[in-house]
Amino acid sequence: MGYAQLVIDPAGSGKSTCCSSLYQHCVTVGWTIHIVNLDPAAESFNYPVAMDVRELISLDDVMEELGLGPNGGLIYCMEHLEENLDDWFAEELDNYLDDDYLDFDCPGQIELFSHVTVIRNFVDHLRRKNFNVCGVYLLDSQFMTDVAKFISGCMSSLSAMVQLEVPHVNILSKMDLVTNKKDIDELMNIAWSALCLWT
């Protein structure tokens, strides 16, 4: 049985940095991890890429050839990946052992995790290939400094949790950039109270 982790977030919350830090940690402690790029718009990496969706399709090519914008082009790329799960992706996946750990650096377009079925179908494919799958949802800590942004971030995370139906961890990223930690303490207390009321 293999293990797969999907790192997802709204654009700019730090997915690639998280994947790079996870890779560095694993190297330091002597664990093996394979980072997979699922973002057809990615340009550079701070970690070795084990699999790269850009070998199948790239956003720049789609935008140029089909005249699509960045959002429509990204959806097209991910639908193309979905159409090639049993071909290109299955071949790539065969290079990894049953107990390998794959970390998927996903695109930052939230629609892919909230209401488009592409990533859900990707998760189902991994499960059929005997992978345990979990989701790691990063939310920029700047969302915590404003109540409306905080609620929006919580709802987008909840939407991804419901859509993907995998064990899910939510992480606040970029905490070092928050200047007023007192505001975050207050919002965390509100969030905890709301969570207790919902359960």
JSON list of N, CA and C in Angstrom, two decimals, residues 38-105:
[
{"chain": "A", "resi": 38, "resn": "LEU", "atom": "N", "xyz": [1.76, 18.65, -9.73]},
{"chain": "A", "resi": 38, "resn": "LEU", "atom": "CA", "xyz": [0.49, 18.58, -10.46]},
{"chain": "A", "resi": 38, "resn": "LEU", "atom": "C", "xyz": [0.08, 19.94, -11.03]},
{"chain": "A", "resi": 39, "resn": "ASP", "atom": "N", "xyz": [0.96, 20.92, -10.94]},
{"chain": "A", "resi": 39, "resn": "ASP", "atom": "CA", "xyz": [0.63, 22.26, -11.42]},
{"chain": "A", "resi": 39, "resn": "ASP", "atom": "C", "xyz": [1.22, 22.49, -12.80]},
{"chain": "A", "resi": 40, "resn": "PRO", "atom": "N", "xyz": [0.37, 22.51, -13.85]},
{"chain": "A", "resi": 40, "resn": "PRO", "atom": "CA", "xyz": [0.89, 22.70, -15.21]},
{"chain": "A", "resi": 40, "resn": "PRO", "atom": "C", "xyz": [1.41, 24.12, -15.46]},
{"chain": "A", "resi": 41, "resn": "ALA", "atom": "N", "xyz": [1.25, 25.03, -14.48]},
{"chain": "A", "resi": 41, "resn": "ALA", "atom": "CA", "xyz": [1.75, 26.39, -14.63]},
{"chain": "A", "resi": 41, "resn": "ALA", "atom": "C", "xyz": [3.03, 26.63, -13.84]},
{"chain": "A", "resi": 42, "resn": "ALA", "atom": "N", "xyz": [3.51, 25.63, -13.12]},
{"chain": "A", "resi": 42, "resn": "ALA", "atom": "CA", "xyz": [4.71, 25.79, -12.29]},
{"chain": "A", "resi": 42, "resn": "ALA", "atom": "C", "xyz": [5.93, 26.10, -13.17]},
{"chain": "A", "resi": 43, "resn": "GLU", "atom": "N", "xyz": [6.83, 26.90, -12.61]},
{"chain": "A", "resi": 43, "resn": "GLU", "atom": "CA", "xyz": [8.00, 27.29, -13.38]},
{"chain": "A", "resi": 43, "resn": "GLU", "atom": "C", "xyz": [9.31, 26.78, -12.80]},
{"chain": "A", "resi": 44, "resn": "SER", "atom": "N", "xyz": [9.42, 26.75, -11.47]},
{"chain": "A", "resi": 44, "resn": "SER", "atom": "CA", "xyz": [10.66, 26.28, -10.85]},
{"chain": "A", "resi": 44, "resn": "SER", "atom": "C", "xyz": [10.34, 25.60, -9.52]},
{"chain": "A", "resi": 45, "resn": "PHE", "atom": "N", "xyz": [11.30, 24.81, -9.05]},
{"chain": "A", "resi": 45, "resn": "PHE", "atom": "CA", "xyz": [11.08, 24.04, -7.83]},
{"chain": "A", "resi": 45, "resn": "PHE", "atom": "C", "xyz": [12.31, 24.11, -6.93]},
{"chain": "A", "resi": 46, "resn": "ASN", "atom": "N", "xyz": [12.08, 24.02, -5.63]},
{"chain": "A", "resi": 46, "resn": "ASN", "atom": "CA", "xyz": [13.17, 23.95, -4.65]},
{"chain": "A", "resi": 46, "resn": "ASN", "atom": "C", "xyz": [13.32, 22.53, -4.13]},
{"chain": "A", "resi": 47, "resn": "TYR", "atom": "N", "xyz": [12.87, 21.58, -4.89]},
{"chain": "A", "resi": 47, "resn": "TYR", "atom": "CA", "xyz": [12.96, 20.16, -4.53]},
{"chain": "A", "resi": 47, "resn": "TYR", "atom": "C", "xyz": [13.04, 19.35, -5.81]},
{"chain": "A", "resi": 48, "resn": "PRO", "atom": "N", "xyz": [13.58, 18.13, -5.74]},
{"chain": "A", "resi": 48, "resn": "PRO", "atom": "CA", "xyz": [13.59, 17.29, -6.95]},
{"chain": "A", "resi": 48, "resn": "PRO", "atom": "C", "xyz": [12.17, 16.81, -7.27]},
{"chain": "A", "resi": 49, "resn": "VAL", "atom": "N", "xyz": [11.81, 16.92, -8.51]},
{"chain": "A", "resi": 49, "resn": "VAL", "atom": "CA", "xyz": [10.46, 16.54, -8.95]},
{"chain": "A", "resi": 49, "resn": "VAL", "atom": "C", "xyz": [10.48, 15.10, -9.44]},
{"chain": "A", "resi": 50, "resn": "ALA", "atom": "N", "xyz": [9.70, 14.24, -8.78]},
{"chain": "A", "resi": 50, "resn": "ALA", "atom": "CA", "xyz": [9.65, 12.83, -9.14]},
{"chain": "A", "resi": 50, "resn": "ALA", "atom": "C", "xyz": [8.78, 12.60, -10.37]},
{"chain": "A", "resi": 51, "resn": "MET", "atom": "N", "xyz": [7.64, 13.28, -10.41]},
{"chain": "A", "resi": 51, "resn": "MET", "atom": "CA", "xyz": [6.72, 13.24, -11.56]},
{"chain": "A", "resi": 51, "resn": "MET", "atom": "C", "xyz": [6.31, 14.68, -11.84]},
{"chain": "A", "resi": 52, "resn": "ASP", "atom": "N", "xyz": [6.09, 15.00, -13.10]},
{"chain": "A", "resi": 52, "resn": "ASP", "atom": "CA", "xyz": [5.76, 16.37, -13.46]},
{"chain": "A", "resi": 52, "resn": "ASP", "atom": "C", "xyz": [4.67, 16.37, -14.51]},
{"chain": "A", "resi": 53, "resn": "VAL", "atom": "N", "xyz": [3.50, 16.93, -14.16]},
{"chain": "A", "resi": 53, "resn": "VAL", "atom": "CA", "xyz": [2.39, 16.96, -15.10]},
{"chain": "A", "resi": 53, "resn": "VAL", "atom": "C", "xyz": [2.74, 17.73, -16.37]},
{"chain": "A", "resi": 54, "resn": "ARG", "atom": "N", "xyz": [3.74, 18.60, -16.30]},
{"chain": "A", "resi": 54, "resn": "ARG", "atom": "CA", "xyz": [4.14, 19.38, -17.48]},
{"chain": "A", "resi": 54, "resn": "ARG", "atom": "C", "xyz": [4.75, 18.51, -18.57]},
{"chain": "A", "resi": 55, "resn": "GLU", "atom": "N", "xyz": [5.12, 17.27, -18.22]},
{"chain": "A", "resi": 55, "resn": "GLU", "atom": "CA", "xyz": [5.56, 16.33, -19.26]},
{"chain": "A", "resi": 55, "resn": "GLU", "atom": "C", "xyz": [4.37, 15.87, -20.10]},
{"chain": "A", "resi": 56, "resn": "LEU", "atom": "N", "xyz": [3.18, 15.97, -19.53]},
{"chain": "A", "resi": 56, "resn": "LEU", "atom": "CA", "xyz": [1.95, 15.61, -20.24]},
{"chain": "A", "resi": 56, "resn": "LEU", "atom": "C", "xyz": [1.34, 16.83, -20.92]},
{"chain": "A", "resi": 57, "resn": "ILE", "atom": "N", "xyz": [1.24, 17.93, -20.17]},
{"chain": "A", "resi": 57, "resn": "ILE", "atom": "CA", "xyz": [0.60, 19.14, -20.68]},
{"chain": "A", "resi": 57, "resn": "ILE", "atom": "C", "xyz": [1.07, 20.34, -19.87]},
{"chain": "A", "resi": 58, "resn": "SER", "atom": "N", "xyz": [1.20, 21.49, -20.54]},
{"chain": "A", "resi": 58, "resn": "SER", "atom": "CA", "xyz": [1.60, 22.71, -19.81]},
{"chain": "A", "resi": 58, "resn": "SER", "atom": "C", "xyz": [0.58, 23.81, -20.08]},
{"chain": "A", "resi": 59, "resn": "LEU", "atom": "N", "xyz": [0.40, 24.65, -19.10]},
{"chain": "A", "resi": 59, "resn": "LEU", "atom": "CA", "xyz": [-0.57, 25.73, -19.20]},
{"chain": "A", "resi": 59, "resn": "LEU", "atom": "C", "xyz": [-0.20, 26.70, -20.33]},
{"chain": "A", "resi": 60, "resn": "ASP", "atom": "N", "xyz": [1.07, 27.03, -20.47]},
{"chain": "A", "resi": 60, "resn": "ASP", "atom": "CA", "xyz": [1.48, 27.97, -21.53]},
{"chain": "A", "resi": 60, "resn": "ASP", "atom": "C", "xyz": [1.08, 27.45, -22.91]},
{"chain": "A", "resi": 61, "resn": "ASP", "atom": "N", "xyz": [1.30, 26.15, -23.16]},
{"chain": "A", "resi": 61, "resn": "ASP", "atom": "CA", "xyz": [0.94, 25.57, -24.46]},
{"chain": "A", "resi": 61, "resn": "ASP", "atom": "C", "xyz": [-0.56, 25.64, -24.69]},
{"chain": "A", "resi": 62, "resn": "VAL", "atom": "N", "xyz": [-1.34, 25.31, -23.66]},
{"chain": "A", "resi": 62, "resn": "VAL", "atom": "CA", "xyz": [-2.80, 25.33, -23.79]},
{"chain": "A", "resi": 62, "resn": "VAL", "atom": "C", "xyz": [-3.30, 26.74, -24.06]},
{"chain": "A", "resi": 63, "resn": "MET", "atom": "N", "xyz": [-2.77, 27.72, -23.32]},
{"chain": "A", "resi": 63, "resn": "MET", "atom": "CA", "xyz": [-3.21, 29.10, -23.53]},
{"chain": "A", "resi": 63, "resn": "MET", "atom": "C", "xyz": [-2.88, 29.58, -24.93]},
{"chain": "A", "resi": 64, "resn": "GLU", "atom": "N", "xyz": [-1.69, 29.23, -25.41]},
{"chain": "A", "resi": 64, "resn": "GLU", "atom": "CA", "xyz": [-1.27, 29.66, -26.74]},
{"chain": "A", "resi": 64, "resn": "GLU", "atom": "C", "xyz": [-2.06, 28.96, -27.85]},
{"chain": "A", "resi": 65, "resn": "GLU", "atom": "N", "xyz": [-2.20, 27.65, -27.74]},
{"chain": "A", "resi": 65, "resn": "GLU", "atom": "CA", "xyz": [-2.84, 26.88, -28.81]},
{"chain": "A", "resi": 65, "resn": "GLU", "atom": "C", "xyz": [-4.36, 27.00, -28.83]},
{"chain": "A", "resi": 66, "resn": "LEU", "atom": "N", "xyz": [-4.99, 27.11, -27.66]},
{"chain": "A", "resi": 66, "resn": "LEU", "atom": "CA", "xyz": [-6.44, 27.14, -27.59]},
{"chain": "A", "resi": 66, "resn": "LEU", "atom": "C", "xyz": [-7.01, 28.53, -27.33]},
{"chain": "A", "resi": 67, "resn": "GLY", "atom": "N", "xyz": [-6.14, 29.48, -27.03]},
{"chain": "A", "resi": 67, "resn": "GLY", "atom": "CA", "xyz": [-6.60, 30.84, -26.78]},
{"chain": "A", "resi": 67, "resn": "GLY", "atom": "C", "xyz": [-7.37, 30.98, -25.47]},
{"chain": "A", "resi": 68, "resn": "LEU", "atom": "N", "xyz": [-7.08, 30.12, -24.50]},
{"chain": "A", "resi": 68, "resn": "LEU", "atom": "CA", "xyz": [-7.76, 30.19, -23.21]},
{"chain": "A", "resi": 68, "resn": "LEU", "atom": "C", "xyz": [-6.99, 31.09, -22.25]},
{"chain": "A", "resi": 69, "resn": "GLY", "atom": "N", "xyz": [-7.71, 31.63, -21.28]},
{"chain": "A", "resi": 69, "resn": "GLY", "atom": "CA", "xyz": [-7.06, 32.40, -20.22]},
{"chain": "A", "resi": 69, "resn": "GLY", "atom": "C", "xyz": [-6.46, 31.46, -19.19]},
{"chain": "A", "resi": 70, "resn": "PRO", "atom": "N", "xyz": [-5.82, 32.02, -18.16]},
{"chain": "A", "resi": 70, "resn": "PRO", "atom": "CA", "xyz": [-5.15, 31.17, -17.17]},
{"chain": "A", "resi": 70, "resn": "PRO", "atom": "C", "xyz": [-6.11, 30.23, -16.42]},
{"chain": "A", "resi": 71, "resn": "ASN", "atom": "N", "xyz": [-7.27, 30.71, -16.02]},
{"chain": "A", "resi": 71, "resn": "ASN", "atom": "CA", "xyz": [-8.19, 29.86, -15.26]},
{"chain": "A", "resi": 71, "resn": "ASN", "atom": "C", "xyz": [-8.79, 28.76, -16.13]},
{"chain": "A", "resi": 72, "resn": "GLY", "atom": "N", "xyz": [-9.30, 29.12, -17.29]},
{"chain": "A", "resi": 72, "resn": "GLY", "atom": "CA", "xyz": [-9.86, 28.13, -18.20]},
{"chain": "A", "resi": 72, "resn": "GLY", "atom": "C", "xyz": [-8.79, 27.16, -18.68]},
{"chain": "A", "resi": 73, "resn": "GLY", "atom": "N", "xyz": [-7.57, 27.67, -18.91]},
{"chain": "A", "resi": 73, "resn": "GLY", "atom": "CA", "xyz": [-6.47, 26.81, -19.34]},
{"chain": "A", "resi": 73, "resn": "GLY", "atom": "C", "xyz": [-6.09, 25.80, -18.28]},
{"chain": "A", "resi": 74, "resn": "LEU", "atom": "N", "xyz": [-6.09, 26.23, -17.01]},
{"chain": "A", "resi": 74, "resn": "LEU", "atom": "CA", "xyz": [-5.74, 25.31, -15.93]},
{"chain": "A", "resi": 74, "resn": "LEU", "atom": "C", "xyz": [-6.79, 24.21, -15.78]},
{"chain": "A", "resi": 75, "resn": "ILE", "atom": "N", "xyz": [-8.06, 24.57, -15.89]},
{"chain": "A", "resi": 75, "resn": "ILE", "atom": "CA", "xyz": [-9.12, 23.56, -15.83]},
{"chain": "A", "resi": 75, "resn": "ILE", "atom": "C", "xyz": [-8.95, 22.58, -17.00]},
{"chain": "A", "resi": 76, "resn": "TYR", "atom": "N", "xyz": [-8.65, 23.10, -18.18]},
{"chain": "A", "resi": 76, "resn": "TYR", "atom": "CA", "xyz": [-8.44, 22.24, -19.35]},
{"chain": "A", "resi": 76, "resn": "TYR", "atom": "C", "xyz": [-7.28, 21.27, -19.10]},
{"chain": "A", "resi": 77, "resn": "CYS", "atom": "N", "xyz": [-6.18, 21.79, -18.55]},
{"chain": "A", "resi": 77, "resn": "CYS", "atom": "CA", "xyz": [-5.01, 20.94, -18.28]},
{"chain": "A", "resi": 77, "resn": "CYS", "atom": "C", "xyz": [-5.36, 19.82, -17.30]},
{"chain": "A", "resi": 78, "resn": "MET", "atom": "N", "xyz": [-6.09, 20.15, -16.26]},
{"chain": "A", "resi": 78, "resn": "MET", "atom": "CA", "xyz": [-6.42, 19.15, -15.25]},
{"chain": "A", "resi": 78, "resn": "MET", "atom": "C", "xyz": [-7.42, 18.13, -15.81]},
{"chain": "A", "resi": 79, "resn": "GLU", "atom": "N", "xyz": [-8.32, 18.57, -16.67]},
{"chain": "A", "resi": 79, "resn": "GLU", "atom": "CA", "xyz": [-9.23, 17.61, -17.32]},
{"chain": "A", "resi": 79, "resn": "GLU", "atom": "C", "xyz": [-8.45, 16.69, -18.26]},
{"chain": "A", "resi": 80, "resn": "HIS", "atom": "N", "xyz": [-7.41, 17.23, -18.89]},
{"chain": "A", "resi": 80, "resn": "HIS", "atom": "CA", "xyz": [-6.55, 16.40, -19.75]},
{"chain": "A", "resi": 80, "resn": "HIS", "atom": "C", "xyz": [-5.80, 15.36, -18.91]},
{"chain": "A", "resi": 81, "resn": "LEU", "atom": "N", "xyz": [-5.33, 15.77, -17.75]},
{"chain": "A", "resi": 81, "resn": "LEU", "atom": "CA", "xyz": [-4.70, 14.82, -16.83]},
{"chain": "A", "resi": 81, "resn": "LEU", "atom": "C", "xyz": [-5.69, 13.72, -16.45]},
{"chain": "A", "resi": 82, "resn": "GLU", "atom": "N", "xyz": [-6.92, 14.12, -16.13]},
{"chain": "A", "resi": 82, "resn": "GLU", "atom": "CA", "xyz": [-7.95, 13.16, -15.77]},
{"chain": "A", "resi": 82, "resn": "GLU", "atom": "C", "xyz": [-8.19, 12.14, -16.89]},
{"chain": "A", "resi": 83, "resn": "GLU", "atom": "N", "xyz": [-8.17, 12.61, -18.12]},
{"chain": "A", "resi": 83, "resn": "GLU", "atom": "CA", "xyz": [-8.36, 11.72, -19.27]},
{"chain": "A", "resi": 83, "resn": "GLU", "atom": "C", "xyz": [-7.18, 10.76, -19.45]},
{"chain": "A", "resi": 84, "resn": "ASN", "atom": "N", "xyz": [-6.03, 11.10, -18.86]},
{"chain": "A", "resi": 84, "resn": "ASN", "atom": "CA", "xyz": [-4.83, 10.29, -19.02]},
{"chain": "A", "resi": 84, "resn": "ASN", "atom": "C", "xyz": [-4.41, 9.55, -17.74]},
{"chain": "A", "resi": 85, "resn": "LEU", "atom": "N", "xyz": [-5.33, 9.41, -16.80]},
{"chain": "A", "resi": 85, "resn": "LEU", "atom": "CA", "xyz": [-5.01, 8.71, -15.56]},
{"chain": "A", "resi": 85, "resn": "LEU", "atom": "C", "xyz": [-4.64, 7.26, -15.79]},
{"chain": "A", "resi": 86, "resn": "ASP", "atom": "N", "xyz": [-5.31, 6.60, -16.72]},
{"chain": "A", "resi": 86, "resn": "ASP", "atom": "CA", "xyz": [-5.04, 5.19, -16.97]},
{"chain": "A", "resi": 86, "resn": "ASP", "atom": "C", "xyz": [-3.86, 4.97, -17.93]},
{"chain": "A", "resi": 87, "resn": "ASP", "atom": "N", "xyz": [-3.37, 6.04, -18.51]},
{"chain": "A", "resi": 87, "resn": "ASP", "atom": "CA", "xyz": [-2.26, 5.92, -19.45]},
{"chain": "A", "resi": 87, "resn": "ASP", "atom": "C", "xyz": [-1.00, 6.55, -18.85]},
{"chain": "A", "resi": 88, "resn": "TRP", "atom": "N", "xyz": [-0.81, 7.83, -19.10]},
{"chain": "A", "resi": 88, "resn": "TRP", "atom": "CA", "xyz": [0.41, 8.52, -18.67]},
{"chain": "A", "resi": 88, "resn": "TRP", "atom": "C", "xyz": [0.62, 8.40, -17.16]},
{"chain": "A", "resi": 89, "resn": "PHE", "atom": "N", "xyz": [-0.39, 8.74, -16.38]},
{"chain": "A", "resi": 89, "resn": "PHE", "atom": "CA", "xyz": [-0.22, 8.74, -14.93]},
{"chain": "A", "resi": 89, "resn": "PHE", "atom": "C", "xyz": [0.00, 7.33, -14.38]},
{"chain": "A", "resi": 90, "resn": "ALA", "atom": "N", "xyz": [-0.72, 6.35, -14.89]},
{"chain": "A", "resi": 90, "resn": "ALA", "atom": "CA", "xyz": [-0.54, 4.97, -14.43]},
{"chain": "A", "resi": 90, "resn": "ALA", "atom": "C", "xyz": [0.89, 4.49, -14.70]},
{"chain": "A", "resi": 91, "resn": "GLU", "atom": "N", "xyz": [1.42, 4.85, -15.86]},
{"chain": "A", "resi": 91, "resn": "GLU", "atom": "CA", "xyz": [2.81, 4.49, -16.19]},
{"chain": "A", "resi": 91, "resn": "GLU", "atom": "C", "xyz": [3.79, 5.13, -15.21]},
{"chain": "A", "resi": 92, "resn": "GLU", "atom": "N", "xyz": [3.57, 6.41, -14.92]},
{"chain": "A", "resi": 92, "resn": "GLU", "atom": "CA", "xyz": [4.44, 7.12, -13.98]},
{"chain": "A", "resi": 92, "resn": "GLU", "atom": "C", "xyz": [4.34, 6.50, -12.58]},
{"chain": "A", "resi": 93, "resn": "LEU", "atom": "N", "xyz": [3.14, 6.16, -12.18]},
{"chain": "A", "resi": 93, "resn": "LEU", "atom": "CA", "xyz": [2.89, 5.60, -10.85]},
{"chain": "A", "resi": 93, "resn": "LEU", "atom": "C", "xyz": [3.54, 4.24, -10.68]},
{"chain": "A", "resi": 94, "resn": "ASP", "atom": "N", "xyz": [3.66, 3.50, -11.76]},
{"chain": "A", "resi": 94, "resn": "ASP", "atom": "CA", "xyz": [4.27, 2.17, -11.71]},
{"chain": "A", "resi": 94, "resn": "ASP", "atom": "C", "xyz": [5.74, 2.21, -11.30]},
{"chain": "A", "resi": 95, "resn": "ASN", "atom": "N", "xyz": [6.37, 3.39, -11.34]},
{"chain": "A", "resi": 95, "resn": "ASN", "atom": "CA", "xyz": [7.78, 3.52, -10.96]},
{"chain": "A", "resi": 95, "resn": "ASN", "atom": "C", "xyz": [7.99, 3.53, -9.45]},
{"chain": "A", "resi": 96, "resn": "TYR", "atom": "N", "xyz": [6.91, 3.50, -8.68]},
{"chain": "A", "resi": 96, "resn": "TYR", "atom": "CA", "xyz": [7.03, 3.63, -7.23]},
{"chain": "A", "resi": 96, "resn": "TYR", "atom": "C", "xyz": [6.56, 2.36, -6.54]},
{"chain": "A", "resi": 97, "resn": "LEU", "atom": "N", "xyz": [7.22, 2.07, -5.43]},
{"chain": "A", "resi": 97, "resn": "LEU", "atom": "CA", "xyz": [6.94, 0.84, -4.69]},
{"chain": "A", "resi": 97, "resn": "LEU", "atom": "C", "xyz": [5.67, 0.98, -3.86]},
{"chain": "A", "resi": 98, "resn": "ASP", "atom": "N", "xyz": [5.21, -0.16, -3.36]},
{"chain": "A", "resi": 98, "resn": "ASP", "atom": "CA", "xyz": [3.97, -0.19, -2.59]},
{"chain": "A", "resi": 98, "resn": "ASP", "atom": "C", "xyz": [4.01, 0.69, -1.35]},
{"chain": "A", "resi": 99, "resn": "ASP", "atom": "N", "xyz": [5.17, 0.85, -0.74]},
{"chain": "A", "resi": 99, "resn": "ASP", "atom": "CA", "xyz": [5.22, 1.61, 0.51]},
{"chain": "A", "resi": 99, "resn": "ASP", "atom": "C", "xyz": [5.81, 3.01, 0.32]},
{"chain": "A", "resi": 100, "resn": "ASP", "atom": "N", "xyz": [5.90, 3.50, -0.91]},
{"chain": "A", "resi": 100, "resn": "ASP", "atom": "CA", "xyz": [6.42, 4.84, -1.16]},
{"chain": "A", "resi": 100, "resn": "ASP", "atom": "C", "xyz": [5.42, 5.91, -0.71]},
{"chain": "A", "resi": 101, "resn": "TYR", "atom": "N", "xyz": [5.99, 7.07, -0.37]},
{"chain": "A", "resi": 101, "resn": "TYR", "atom": "CA", "xyz": [5.19, 8.21, 0.05]},
{"chain": "A", "resi": 101, "resn": "TYR", "atom": "C", "xyz": [5.28, 9.28, -1.05]},
{"chain": "A", "resi": 102, "resn": "LEU", "atom": "N", "xyz": [4.14, 9.62, -1.63]},
{"chain": "A", "resi": 102, "resn": "LEU", "atom": "CA", "xyz": [4.08, 10.62, -2.69]},
{"chain": "A", "resi": 102, "resn": "LEU", "atom": "C", "xyz": [3.41, 11.88, -2.14]},
{"chain": "A", "resi": 103, "resn": "ASP", "atom": "N", "xyz": [4.04, 13.00, -2.36]},
{"chain": "A", "resi": 103, "resn": "ASP", "atom": "CA", "xyz": [3.51, 14.30, -1.93]},
{"chain": "A", "resi": 103, "resn": "ASP", "atom": "C", "xyz": [3.17, 15.09, -3.18]},
{"chain": "A", "resi": 104, "resn": "PHE", "atom": "N", "xyz": [1.89, 15.39, -3.39]},
{"chain": "A", "resi": 104, "resn": "PHE", "atom": "CA", "xyz": [1.43, 16.06, -4.60]},
{"chain": "A", "resi": 104, "resn": "PHE", "atom": "C", "xyz": [1.30, 17.56, -4.36]},
{"chain": "A", "resi": 105, "resn": "ASP", "atom": "N", "xyz": [2.11, 18.33, -5.07]},
{"chain": "A", "resi": 105, "resn": "ASP", "atom": "CA", "xyz": [2.07, 19.79, -5.04]},
{"chain": "A", "resi": 105, "resn": "ASP", "atom": "C", "xyz": [1.02, 20.21, -6.08]}
]
